Amino acid sequence: MEVLGRLLALLVVLVLGAGLRASGFLGASRTSRLNAVAYYLALPALIFVSTYDQAIGRLLSIELVAGLLVVLLVTASLAWIVHRNRDSRGRQSVAIVQSYHSNLGYLGLPLVAATFDAEVTAIASVVLGVITLVQLPLSLILLSTLNGASAAIADELRGLATNPVLLSLLAGLSVGSLGVTVPTNAATGLDVLGSIALPLALLCVGASLQIDVPTMDFGATGAVVGLKIVCMPALAWLVFSTLSVDAPTLTATVVMFATPTAVSTYVFAAELGGDSEFASLNVFATTLVSMATLFVVISLVP
């Protein structure tokens, strides 16, 4: 019941964000500022406090990296097969990308931190870093290639070097591996800042959701939902169970892969010639349905 209550609370905050957007209170400018606070301050703080007292050798392993790549690339391959005959390249490219591109930063890691212990959260931070390095370039390349987009993706890829998620993960793992002591006051302040990552992110996601039921392609959207929030976590469970990883690693990876499609895929679709309306519908559908599937996943993991 505790898990259900927590997820219902998340749904309330998500709906609140959508309501504030509909009322005009959370317009584009305010949503952008909230996004900046969440992405550049709260989320990096959460990642740092989750990893600064952990040595990199305890968190990063060959089994973890190999398993993450297998789950991501197999899901992307299945998405290619399932969506290969969509009626337009713009819709096909978006469907493929949104079937594997997870909302690990704005929903996955904050949800893990609010639900599980510090060890699981630390591993989830590493999952976020590793997958970001792979899924972001993969999504940009697929969208630009399939749509023949003229927009250069080099700037987006170069942005990985200054990505606050990756920088905070690197800082936390470096501090932990070197045994550097973080002042108590600083750690406490960062912990408080990190604790607002989830509500802030949910407000931003809610303010970004849009739906137009009459234009909805139920078959295509249903396939995206099935691949993203049913097939992907099930595959993660199978892969990491086969690798015989410990319980915290299994929990972190399965829950992270059970998250819905990232809102950023809508932005990428709009910039790189994808079907942006279809992308928005898929973000909405996967986010809404994931509130139920995440309850099942969290209840089942060790």
mmCIF file of C-alpha atoms in Angstrom:
data_model
loop_
_atom_site.group_PDB
_atom_site.id
_atom_site.type_symbol
_atom_site.label_atom_id
_atom_site.label_comp_id
_atom_site.label_asym_id
_atom_site.label_seq_id
_atom_site.Cartn_x
_atom_site.Cartn_y
_atom_site.Cartn_z
ATOM 1 C CA MET A 1 0.000 0.000 0.000
ATOM 2 C CA GLU A 2 2.895 2.352 0.684
ATOM 3 C CA VAL A 3 4.157 1.976 -2.902
ATOM 4 C CA LEU A 4 0.664 2.516 -4.291
ATOM 5 C CA GLY A 5 0.203 5.634 -2.174
ATOM 6 C CA ARG A 6 3.543 7.018 -3.351
ATOM 7 C CA LEU A 7 2.728 6.432 -7.018
ATOM 8 C CA LEU A 8 -0.719 7.962 -6.617
ATOM 9 C CA ALA A 9 0.964 11.014 -5.103
ATOM 10 C CA LEU A 10 3.263 11.175 -8.132
ATOM 11 C CA LEU A 11 0.240 10.987 -10.418
ATOM 12 C CA VAL A 12 -1.383 13.856 -8.514
ATOM 13 C CA VAL A 13 1.713 16.038 -8.998
ATOM 14 C CA LEU A 14 1.815 15.057 -12.682
ATOM 15 C CA VAL A 15 -1.845 16.023 -13.135
ATOM 16 C CA LEU A 16 -1.214 19.219 -11.182
ATOM 17 C CA GLY A 17 1.489 20.162 -13.673
ATOM 18 C CA ALA A 18 -0.900 19.559 -16.573
ATOM 19 C CA GLY A 19 -3.583 21.583 -14.799
ATOM 20 C CA LEU A 20 -1.244 24.486 -14.146
ATOM 21 C CA ARG A 21 -0.298 24.484 -17.828
ATOM 22 C CA ALA A 22 -3.976 24.432 -18.878
ATOM 23 C CA SER A 23 -4.740 27.328 -16.536
ATOM 24 C CA GLY A 24 -1.891 29.348 -18.020
ATOM 25 C CA PHE A 25 0.067 29.527 -14.752
ATOM 26 C CA LEU A 26 2.828 27.248 -16.047
ATOM 27 C CA GLY A 27 3.461 28.825 -19.409
ATOM 28 C CA ALA A 28 6.476 28.129 -21.584
ATOM 29 C CA SER A 29 8.700 30.588 -19.720
ATOM 30 C CA ARG A 30 7.946 29.336 -16.200
ATOM 31 C CA THR A 31 8.140 25.704 -17.284
ATOM 32 C CA SER A 32 11.522 26.404 -18.844
ATOM 33 C CA ARG A 33 12.792 27.920 -15.579
ATOM 34 C CA LEU A 34 11.498 24.964 -13.563
ATOM 35 C CA ASN A 35 13.172 22.611 -16.027
ATOM 36 C CA ALA A 36 16.452 24.467 -15.580
ATOM 37 C CA VAL A 37 16.285 24.159 -11.769
ATOM 38 C CA ALA A 38 15.459 20.455 -11.979
ATOM 39 C CA TYR A 39 18.020 19.613 -14.660
ATOM 40 C CA TYR A 40 20.958 21.790 -13.640
ATOM 41 C CA LEU A 41 20.561 21.836 -9.846
ATOM 42 C CA ALA A 42 18.228 19.286 -8.233
ATOM 43 C CA LEU A 43 19.032 16.241 -10.387
ATOM 44 C CA PRO A 44 22.852 16.730 -10.279
ATOM 45 C CA ALA A 45 22.612 17.203 -6.502
ATOM 46 C CA LEU A 46 20.693 13.929 -6.194
ATOM 47 C CA ILE A 47 23.256 12.084 -8.328
ATOM 48 C CA PHE A 48 26.203 13.494 -6.382
ATOM 49 C CA VAL A 49 24.836 12.671 -2.915
ATOM 50 C CA SER A 50 23.960 9.175 -4.155
ATOM 51 C CA THR A 51 27.509 8.411 -5.296
ATOM 52 C CA TYR A 52 30.038 10.587 -3.406
ATOM 53 C CA ASP A 53 30.583 7.949 -0.705
ATOM 54 C CA GLN A 54 30.834 5.021 -3.130
ATOM 55 C CA ALA A 55 33.975 3.768 -4.886
ATOM 56 C CA ILE A 56 33.525 3.360 -8.631
ATOM 57 C CA GLY A 57 34.612 -0.283 -8.447
ATOM 58 C CA ARG A 58 31.624 -1.105 -6.238
ATOM 59 C CA LEU A 59 29.098 0.379 -8.652
ATOM 60 C CA LEU A 60 30.440 -0.046 -12.175
ATOM 61 C CA SER A 61 31.019 -3.562 -13.465
ATOM 62 C CA ILE A 62 31.338 -5.314 -16.808
ATOM 63 C CA GLU A 63 28.111 -7.209 -16.098
ATOM 64 C CA LEU A 64 26.212 -3.984 -15.453
ATOM 65 C CA VAL A 65 27.438 -2.216 -18.601
ATOM 66 C CA ALA A 66 26.986 -5.303 -20.797
ATOM 67 C CA GLY A 67 23.485 -5.924 -19.475
ATOM 68 C CA LEU A 68 22.451 -2.296 -20.001
ATOM 69 C CA LEU A 69 23.686 -2.309 -23.594
ATOM 70 C CA VAL A 70 21.946 -5.616 -24.354
ATOM 71 C CA VAL A 71 18.591 -4.383 -23.007
ATOM 72 C CA LEU A 72 18.821 -1.047 -24.822
ATOM 73 C CA LEU A 73 19.991 -2.374 -28.186
ATOM 74 C CA VAL A 74 17.681 -5.413 -28.237
ATOM 75 C CA THR A 75 14.680 -3.188 -27.464
ATOM 76 C CA ALA A 76 15.751 -0.745 -30.181
ATOM 77 C CA SER A 77 16.076 -3.641 -32.644
ATOM 78 C CA LEU A 78 12.617 -4.964 -31.741
ATOM 79 C CA ALA A 79 11.241 -1.449 -32.178
ATOM 80 C CA TRP A 80 12.777 -1.268 -35.648
ATOM 81 C CA ILE A 81 11.078 -4.541 -36.619
ATOM 82 C CA VAL A 82 7.695 -3.620 -35.135
ATOM 83 C CA HIS A 83 7.586 -0.103 -36.600
ATOM 84 C CA ARG A 84 9.303 -0.702 -39.950
ATOM 85 C CA ASN A 85 6.065 -0.298 -41.952
ATOM 86 C CA ARG A 86 4.634 2.864 -40.392
ATOM 87 C CA ASP A 87 2.902 5.141 -42.893
ATOM 88 C CA SER A 88 5.569 7.852 -42.833
ATOM 89 C CA ARG A 89 9.255 8.201 -41.996
ATOM 90 C CA GLY A 90 8.422 10.905 -39.472
ATOM 91 C CA ARG A 91 6.094 8.578 -37.567
ATOM 92 C CA GLN A 92 8.346 5.537 -37.988
ATOM 93 C CA SER A 93 11.406 7.322 -36.600
ATOM 94 C CA VAL A 94 9.517 8.645 -33.579
ATOM 95 C CA ALA A 95 7.922 5.262 -32.833
ATOM 96 C CA ILE A 96 11.289 3.503 -32.900
ATOM 97 C CA VAL A 97 13.025 6.041 -30.678
ATOM 98 C CA GLN A 98 10.185 6.340 -28.174
ATOM 99 C CA SER A 99 10.016 2.557 -27.753
ATOM 100 C CA TYR A 100 13.393 2.509 -25.972
ATOM 101 C CA HIS A 101 14.315 6.082 -24.931
ATOM 102 C CA SER A 102 13.609 6.075 -21.185
ATOM 103 C CA ASN A 103 12.825 8.940 -18.821
ATOM 104 C CA LEU A 104 15.690 7.972 -16.516
ATOM 105 C CA GLY A 105 16.619 11.419 -15.245
ATOM 106 C CA TYR A 106 13.332 13.198 -14.606
ATOM 107 C CA LEU A 107 11.417 10.166 -13.345
ATOM 108 C CA GLY A 108 13.615 7.065 -12.988
ATOM 109 C CA LEU A 109 16.372 8.171 -10.619
ATOM 110 C CA PRO A 110 14.201 10.441 -8.418
ATOM 111 C CA LEU A 111 11.615 7.646 -8.121
ATOM 112 C CA VAL A 112 14.279 5.098 -7.152
ATOM 113 C CA ALA A 113 15.715 7.522 -4.577
ATOM 114 C CA ALA A 114 12.271 8.076 -3.055
ATOM 115 C CA THR A 115 11.449 4.363 -2.936
ATOM 116 C CA PHE A 116 14.638 2.365 -2.296
ATOM 117 C CA ASP A 117 17.780 2.582 -0.179
ATOM 118 C CA ALA A 118 21.040 4.393 -0.894
ATOM 119 C CA GLU A 119 22.731 1.389 -2.521
ATOM 120 C CA VAL A 120 19.995 0.965 -5.123
ATOM 121 C CA THR A 121 19.972 4.720 -5.767
ATOM 122 C CA ALA A 122 23.740 4.775 -6.332
ATOM 123 C CA ILE A 123 23.492 2.003 -8.915
ATOM 124 C CA ALA A 124 20.557 3.775 -10.564
ATOM 125 C CA SER A 125 22.764 6.884 -10.890
ATOM 126 C CA VAL A 126 25.338 4.824 -12.785
ATOM 127 C CA VAL A 127 22.579 3.340 -14.966
ATOM 128 C CA LEU A 128 21.467 6.882 -15.805
ATOM 129 C CA GLY A 129 24.995 7.901 -16.804
ATOM 130 C CA VAL A 130 25.774 4.837 -18.922
ATOM 131 C CA ILE A 131 22.442 4.823 -20.754
ATOM 132 C CA THR A 132 22.541 8.578 -21.388
ATOM 133 C CA LEU A 133 25.860 8.137 -23.179
ATOM 134 C CA VAL A 134 24.258 5.601 -25.532
ATOM 135 C CA GLN A 135 20.550 6.361 -25.932
ATOM 136 C CA LEU A 136 20.944 10.084 -26.596
ATOM 137 C CA PRO A 137 23.355 9.750 -29.566
ATOM 138 C CA LEU A 138 21.398 6.740 -30.863
ATOM 139 C CA SER A 139 18.107 8.649 -30.826
ATOM 140 C CA LEU A 140 19.591 11.726 -32.502
ATOM 141 C CA ILE A 141 21.224 9.640 -35.212
ATOM 142 C CA LEU A 142 18.066 7.606 -35.916
ATOM 143 C CA LEU A 143 15.809 10.661 -36.111
ATOM 144 C CA SER A 144 18.154 12.647 -38.329
ATOM 145 C CA THR A 145 18.975 9.700 -40.620
ATOM 146 C CA LEU A 146 15.417 8.417 -41.125
ATOM 147 C CA ASN A 147 14.012 11.920 -41.659
ATOM 148 C CA GLY A 148 16.888 13.278 -43.743
ATOM 149 C CA ALA A 149 17.006 16.187 -41.327
ATOM 150 C CA SER A 150 19.307 19.011 -42.314
ATOM 151 C CA ALA A 151 19.755 20.111 -38.702
ATOM 152 C CA ALA A 152 23.259 19.339 -37.506
ATOM 153 C CA ILE A 153 23.378 16.981 -34.568
ATOM 154 C CA ALA A 154 27.026 17.691 -33.811
ATOM 155 C CA ASP A 155 26.091 20.411 -31.295
ATOM 156 C CA GLU A 156 23.740 18.048 -29.464
ATOM 157 C CA LEU A 157 26.416 15.363 -29.294
ATOM 158 C CA ARG A 158 29.054 17.843 -28.127
ATOM 159 C CA GLY A 159 26.635 18.800 -25.375
ATOM 160 C CA LEU A 160 27.325 15.432 -23.741
ATOM 161 C CA ALA A 161 30.663 16.847 -22.608
ATOM 162 C CA THR A 162 28.860 19.451 -20.495
ATOM 163 C CA ASN A 163 25.831 17.330 -19.558
ATOM 164 C CA PRO A 164 25.120 18.048 -15.844
ATOM 165 C CA VAL A 165 23.984 14.462 -15.272
ATOM 166 C CA LEU A 166 27.280 13.033 -16.497
ATOM 167 C CA LEU A 167 29.396 15.701 -14.809
ATOM 168 C CA SER A 168 27.734 15.180 -11.420
ATOM 169 C CA LEU A 169 28.066 11.405 -11.763
ATOM 170 C CA LEU A 170 31.761 11.761 -12.612
ATOM 171 C CA ALA A 171 32.264 14.132 -9.662
ATOM 172 C CA GLY A 172 30.473 11.839 -7.233
ATOM 173 C CA LEU A 173 32.334 8.702 -8.321
ATOM 174 C CA SER A 174 35.656 10.556 -8.273
ATOM 175 C CA VAL A 175 35.094 11.834 -4.743
ATOM 176 C CA GLY A 176 34.021 8.385 -3.578
ATOM 177 C CA SER A 177 36.922 6.577 -5.232
ATOM 178 C CA LEU A 178 39.514 9.040 -3.908
ATOM 179 C CA GLY A 179 38.073 8.972 -0.401
ATOM 180 C CA VAL A 180 37.610 12.742 -0.243
ATOM 181 C CA THR A 181 35.531 13.887 2.725
ATOM 182 C CA VAL A 182 32.533 16.050 1.883
ATOM 183 C CA PRO A 183 31.657 18.576 4.637
ATOM 184 C CA THR A 184 28.511 17.583 6.512
ATOM 185 C CA ASN A 185 26.761 20.899 5.883
ATOM 186 C CA ALA A 186 27.437 20.662 2.154
ATOM 187 C CA ALA A 187 26.192 17.075 1.992
ATOM 188 C CA THR A 188 23.042 17.993 3.920
ATOM 189 C CA GLY A 189 22.335 20.962 1.655
ATOM 190 C CA LEU A 190 22.804 18.886 -1.481
ATOM 191 C CA ASP A 191 20.570 16.175 -0.043
ATOM 192 C CA VAL A 192 17.776 18.692 0.529
ATOM 193 C CA LEU A 193 18.227 20.080 -2.986
ATOM 194 C CA GLY A 194 18.178 16.580 -4.464
ATOM 195 C CA SER A 195 14.950 15.746 -2.634
ATOM 196 C CA ILE A 196 12.992 18.253 -4.732
ATOM 197 C CA ALA A 197 14.121 16.669 -8.011
ATOM 198 C CA LEU A 198 11.104 14.358 -8.298
ATOM 199 C CA PRO A 199 8.269 16.845 -7.611
ATOM 200 C CA LEU A 200 9.913 19.482 -9.801
ATOM 201 C CA ALA A 201 10.452 17.022 -12.624
ATOM 202 C CA LEU A 202 6.864 15.740 -12.424
ATOM 203 C CA LEU A 203 5.486 19.277 -12.580
ATOM 204 C CA CYS A 204 7.603 19.904 -15.685
ATOM 205 C CA VAL A 205 6.566 16.630 -17.307
ATOM 206 C CA GLY A 206 2.901 17.339 -16.535
ATOM 207 C CA ALA A 207 3.199 20.826 -18.002
ATOM 208 C CA SER A 208 4.691 19.326 -21.168
ATOM 209 C CA LEU A 209 2.068 16.622 -21.770
ATOM 210 C CA GLN A 210 -0.392 17.176 -24.590
ATOM 211 C CA ILE A 211 -3.058 14.879 -26.006
ATOM 212 C CA ASP A 212 -5.427 15.065 -28.940
ATOM 213 C CA VAL A 213 -7.526 11.862 -28.886
ATOM 214 C CA PRO A 214 -9.154 12.256 -32.341
ATOM 215 C CA THR A 215 -5.731 12.176 -34.050
ATOM 216 C CA MET A 216 -4.407 9.288 -31.991
ATOM 217 C CA ASP A 217 -3.012 6.246 -33.834
ATOM 218 C CA PHE A 218 -3.991 3.644 -31.252
ATOM 219 C CA GLY A 219 -2.126 0.819 -32.979
ATOM 220 C CA ALA A 220 1.188 2.654 -33.214
ATOM 221 C CA THR A 221 0.918 4.222 -29.765
ATOM 222 C CA GLY A 222 -0.109 0.881 -28.254
ATOM 223 C CA ALA A 223 2.985 -0.740 -29.767
ATOM 224 C CA VAL A 224 5.212 2.008 -28.303
ATOM 225 C CA VAL A 225 3.601 1.566 -24.870
ATOM 226 C CA GLY A 226 3.985 -2.220 -25.025
ATOM 227 C CA LEU A 227 7.649 -2.106 -26.023
ATOM 228 C CA LYS A 228 8.647 0.703 -23.670
ATOM 229 C CA ILE A 229 6.981 -0.121 -20.385
ATOM 230 C CA VAL A 230 6.213 -3.828 -20.690
ATOM 231 C CA CYS A 231 8.809 -5.452 -22.942
ATOM 232 C CA MET A 232 11.821 -3.362 -21.865
ATOM 233 C CA PRO A 233 11.598 -3.975 -18.084
ATOM 234 C CA ALA A 234 10.741 -7.642 -18.697
ATOM 235 C CA LEU A 235 13.828 -7.963 -20.887
ATOM 236 C CA ALA A 236 15.900 -6.191 -18.231
ATOM 237 C CA TRP A 237 14.702 -8.662 -15.607
ATOM 238 C CA LEU A 238 15.583 -11.595 -17.875
ATOM 239 C CA VAL A 239 19.029 -10.256 -18.805
ATOM 240 C CA PHE A 240 20.142 -9.266 -15.312
ATOM 241 C CA SER A 241 18.728 -12.429 -13.741
ATOM 242 C CA THR A 242 20.759 -14.412 -16.270
ATOM 243 C CA LEU A 243 23.852 -12.403 -15.330
ATOM 244 C CA SER A 244 23.215 -13.318 -11.668
ATOM 245 C CA VAL A 245 23.771 -9.763 -10.405
ATOM 246 C CA ASP A 246 22.991 -8.829 -6.813
ATOM 247 C CA ALA A 247 19.518 -7.727 -5.716
ATOM 248 C CA PRO A 248 20.235 -3.932 -5.664
ATOM 249 C CA THR A 249 21.526 -4.045 -9.265
ATOM 250 C CA LEU A 250 18.518 -6.056 -10.456
ATOM 251 C CA THR A 251 16.135 -3.675 -8.723
ATOM 252 C CA ALA A 252 17.805 -0.515 -10.033
ATOM 253 C CA THR A 253 18.033 -1.666 -13.647
ATOM 254 C CA VAL A 254 14.517 -3.082 -13.923
ATOM 255 C CA VAL A 255 12.848 -0.056 -12.338
ATOM 256 C CA MET A 256 14.885 2.389 -14.426
ATOM 257 C CA PHE A 257 13.949 0.603 -17.651
ATOM 258 C CA ALA A 258 10.284 0.514 -16.569
ATOM 259 C CA THR A 259 10.045 4.304 -16.816
ATOM 260 C CA PRO A 260 8.028 5.927 -19.623
ATOM 261 C CA THR A 261 9.306 7.606 -22.761
ATOM 262 C CA ALA A 262 11.385 10.722 -22.074
ATOM 263 C CA VAL A 263 9.785 14.096 -22.760
ATOM 264 C CA SER A 264 12.993 15.110 -24.571
ATOM 265 C CA THR A 265 12.059 12.776 -27.439
ATOM 266 C CA TYR A 266 9.249 15.178 -28.327
ATOM 267 C CA VAL A 267 11.769 18.030 -28.548
ATOM 268 C CA PHE A 268 14.146 15.949 -30.671
ATOM 269 C CA ALA A 269 11.296 14.912 -32.983
ATOM 270 C CA ALA A 270 10.287 18.532 -33.540
ATOM 271 C CA GLU A 271 13.886 19.556 -34.271
ATOM 272 C CA LEU A 272 14.813 16.618 -36.517
ATOM 273 C CA GLY A 273 11.798 16.164 -38.769
ATOM 274 C CA GLY A 274 9.830 13.605 -36.757
ATOM 275 C CA ASP A 275 6.061 13.551 -36.200
ATOM 276 C CA SER A 276 5.970 15.822 -33.149
ATOM 277 C CA GLU A 277 2.217 15.454 -32.517
ATOM 278 C CA PHE A 278 2.572 11.680 -32.492
ATOM 279 C CA ALA A 279 5.599 12.035 -30.191
ATOM 280 C CA SER A 280 3.600 14.120 -27.724
ATOM 281 C CA LEU A 281 0.800 11.527 -27.632
ATOM 282 C CA ASN A 282 3.266 8.735 -26.937
ATOM 283 C CA VAL A 283 4.903 10.613 -24.073
ATOM 284 C CA PHE A 284 1.462 11.154 -22.551
ATOM 285 C CA ALA A 285 0.359 7.528 -23.037
ATOM 286 C CA THR A 286 3.528 5.898 -21.703
ATOM 287 C CA THR A 287 3.648 8.259 -18.720
ATOM 288 C CA LEU A 288 0.014 7.628 -17.787
ATOM 289 C CA VAL A 289 0.167 3.837 -18.172
ATOM 290 C CA SER A 290 3.532 3.620 -16.394
ATOM 291 C CA MET A 291 1.920 4.802 -13.157
ATOM 292 C CA ALA A 292 0.200 1.390 -13.031
ATOM 293 C CA THR A 293 3.042 -0.731 -14.438
ATOM 294 C CA LEU A 294 5.623 0.845 -12.120
ATOM 295 C CA PHE A 295 3.492 -0.215 -9.154
ATOM 296 C CA VAL A 296 3.644 -3.809 -10.406
ATOM 297 C CA VAL A 297 7.379 -3.653 -11.079
ATOM 298 C CA ILE A 298 8.261 -2.054 -7.735
ATOM 299 C CA SER A 299 6.096 -4.592 -5.927
ATOM 300 C CA LEU A 300 7.856 -7.512 -7.638
ATOM 301 C CA VAL A 301 11.535 -6.518 -7.546
ATOM 302 C CA PRO A 302 13.680 -7.853 -4.675
#
